[in-house]
Amino acid sequence: MAKATMPQRADGWRVTTILAGAITAGTQIVLLREVLCAFLGNELVIGIMLFDWLALTGIGVVLARVWTARLRPSLIPSVVLGSLLVLPPLTLVGFRLLPLLVAPPGSMLEIWIFLVGAVLVLSPVCLVSGAAFSLLVRASAVGGGVNSVGSVYAWEAIGSLAGGALFGVLLFDLVPSQDLLLLLCVGSGVAGAAMAFRARERRSALLLLAGVLLLLIARSVFDVNALTFKLRYPGHTILAHEETPYGVLTATRLGDQTTVFANNIPLLADGDVQNVEETIHFALAQRPRSPRVLIVGGNPSALVPEALKYAGSKVDCIEENPWLRDFQQKFLQPPQNDRVQYFLGDFRQRLRSSTDGYDAIILISPEPSTLQSNRMYTRESMRLAHQALKSAGVLCLSLPSSEDYAGDDAKNVRATLRNTIAETFGNVLILPAGHDIFLASDSTLRADVAAAIAGAGVVTTYANANYIQDDLLGDRAQRLSASLQRATPINTDDHPVLMLAYIRYWLRFFSAESWVPALIFLAVLLFVVRADRVSFGVVAAGCGGIILELMVLIIVQVGFGNVYKMSGALIGLYMAGMSVGAFAGGGMKLTSRVYAAMQSGLALTLLITSSLQYGASSRPLTGVAGLVVCLFVGSLAAGVVFALTSRIMARDPVKTGSRLYSADLLGSAIGALLVGPFLLPLLGVHVVANAAAGVVVVGTIISLTSPVWRVHEKA
């Protein structure tokens, strides 16, 4: 009687690849949100996290080549899905606890702690994700798949598309992201167990089911939110906690004070009387007669009553985040008055649609340390505000006080903002009080605000002669203005120099200015030493593709505000283009001309995308339509490039797959770290697009000089 042989095929590799792609994409989306919340993140932190993710995944691909041949093919689906069953939830817990364990809640985390901590926490899930690619390429090859590398790449892109759609669009409002990730991992574990039973790998199936059961028990016993609340908000009573498309909102009460946190940063609070009075009265005392006022952002429960003290005043309040407006109404109770109107939507759209004209516009926003907050301080916003004001109207903005810090960083930020405002308005006055209050108008502005407030007959607690000495305030304002007489770039939508100034300050604060170039140089050096010429084209396509994706996201973000749902859809569209391109590349004629045409298409879409930036703001429908087409076409071209390259180097699928996939990830990692936090603010969208297109062209030329192409075309 013949001895039964163990199955050597991995028939479920396609399903496994799709599930693995969905889990890793979902994990990445959830962790990017955690970066914003747990690490008080900006574009630099997001860039570091993406760089770590992509680089570690590439390392996992390379390392897996050593041991993939030792694993029985029928075990591959179980191993891949079993690893991804437990690691994403553990990674999420690690990201939530790390900042709370190493630094006081709410403090600025040292960049070195984040860099090292992110690598430690991300390593298990990223290394496994990279290893899964090599394993699945082998499973596809054993199963008789044609162009195994391109096929796995395409099916993984489909899984990433599904994960992006689930976490970014379809179920975002219905299920908290951490529970959605848990459900996806559990479902994948059950699917893996079913495939293991079918492949007669009963031990693996039982282990997967046991893992599913333990994960469900752990979720029912341990509440990560409750644990982190106690550490992050000691002594606070949690009133509400909600994950929204605009970030995580938390309302707390400590004593008599109610505070609303956005991504764990205090955004709204009652009781801040001095700052509220200065913000409102420094502006309205300039034009006290029946002013029509627009307040953008801020806490209307505190701001509106102060504005209503002016006889005949009418107040419009606009907030783009409907969830935040609900929190305001539930916990801060803004006044209801027939002289007050509340609006939801983007403030720029409100300024464009304004017809009657405002006497005062008060813009309240966090410091311009992110693209989202920076858009409130750009030349484009200043021009829209100028159009919405009456001829003698006043614009008011503020930054945290610089009175006790006279360094170049603070001066450059304030000089840049002053020069940006002065390009549009005839007069700019900066009053250094509790905050540095920027007032702008085409008419006269008064520095004797205490006298102006008294003349308006308004009763205040702090903003009066008892607390403000007009002569002293005027003298300080003159000294501050004199110290800011310097040439600076203008802060614009496509050249966010204020955001770059804040990132530079953060890096200098932790003596970390030189580590980013050193990190990029090391990554490029390692690749150049080990890579063949064909791989240069894949690196260039990966770098160009991620820059294209980031450019579209940035243009949409700056032009239309905080559009996380649209961002999720755009990421999904990018993955859809990649998957279509990877499948299409498997059937295209394999010639250097086709390859060069695809690379040229990617370079061309980069150039067209940058030219659509202004159109996206002035003509939203046509602009966004053009961006969508460019994103899909560019990602499709990048997918075709990967598929064609994998076909021309297809003699050893596992070795080829690990080399090309790691090269693709390296290019994406370099682009992710450089573009958002550094090159875009430093050089602007158009220069970055031109440089990225040049990188794609140079990589293509280097790739086509490889003898592999000559040998193939002679054959």
mmCIF file of C-alpha atoms in Angstrom, residues 13 81 96 135 137 153 159 213 233 263 271 296 362 388 397 416 435 472 501 530 541 570 608 616 641 655 709:
data_model
loop_
_atom_site.group_PDB
_atom_site.id
_atom_site.type_symbol
_atom_site.label_atom_id
_atom_site.label_comp_id
_atom_site.label_asym_id
_atom_site.label_seq_id
_atom_site.Cartn_x
_atom_site.Cartn_y
_atom_site.Cartn_z
ATOM 1 C CA TRP A 13 -2.933 31.601 -2.290
ATOM 2 C CA LEU A 81 -2.947 34.435 7.998
ATOM 3 C CA ARG A 96 -1.325 53.531 21.991
ATOM 4 C CA LEU A 135 5.854 33.091 0.643
ATOM 5 C CA VAL A 137 5.081 34.149 -4.657
ATOM 6 C CA TYR A 153 1.543 41.943 -6.655
ATOM 7 C CA GLY A 159 -6.684 43.337 -1.162
ATOM 8 C CA LEU A 213 -10.897 32.460 20.188
ATOM 9 C CA TYR A 233 -6.431 61.981 31.161
ATOM 10 C CA ASN A 263 -6.477 63.844 18.380
ATOM 11 C CA GLY A 271 -12.897 79.289 31.252
ATOM 12 C CA VAL A 296 -14.015 80.610 11.811
ATOM 13 C CA ILE A 362 -11.665 86.193 13.001
ATOM 14 C CA ALA A 388 -15.241 88.900 1.861
ATOM 15 C CA LEU A 397 -5.425 85.860 13.419
ATOM 16 C CA THR A 416 6.603 85.114 7.243
ATOM 17 C CA HIS A 435 -1.173 85.727 22.194
ATOM 18 C CA LEU A 472 3.233 99.750 27.054
ATOM 19 C CA ALA A 501 9.472 76.436 9.744
ATOM 20 C CA ARG A 530 23.246 45.759 -4.038
ATOM 21 C CA ALA A 541 8.463 54.009 -10.442
ATOM 22 C CA LEU A 570 -8.136 58.500 -3.410
ATOM 23 C CA ILE A 608 -0.030 67.335 -15.306
ATOM 24 C CA ALA A 616 -8.696 72.246 -8.302
ATOM 25 C CA VAL A 641 6.178 48.735 -14.910
ATOM 26 C CA LYS A 655 14.453 35.706 -5.702
ATOM 27 C CA TRP A 709 16.757 44.048 -22.154
#
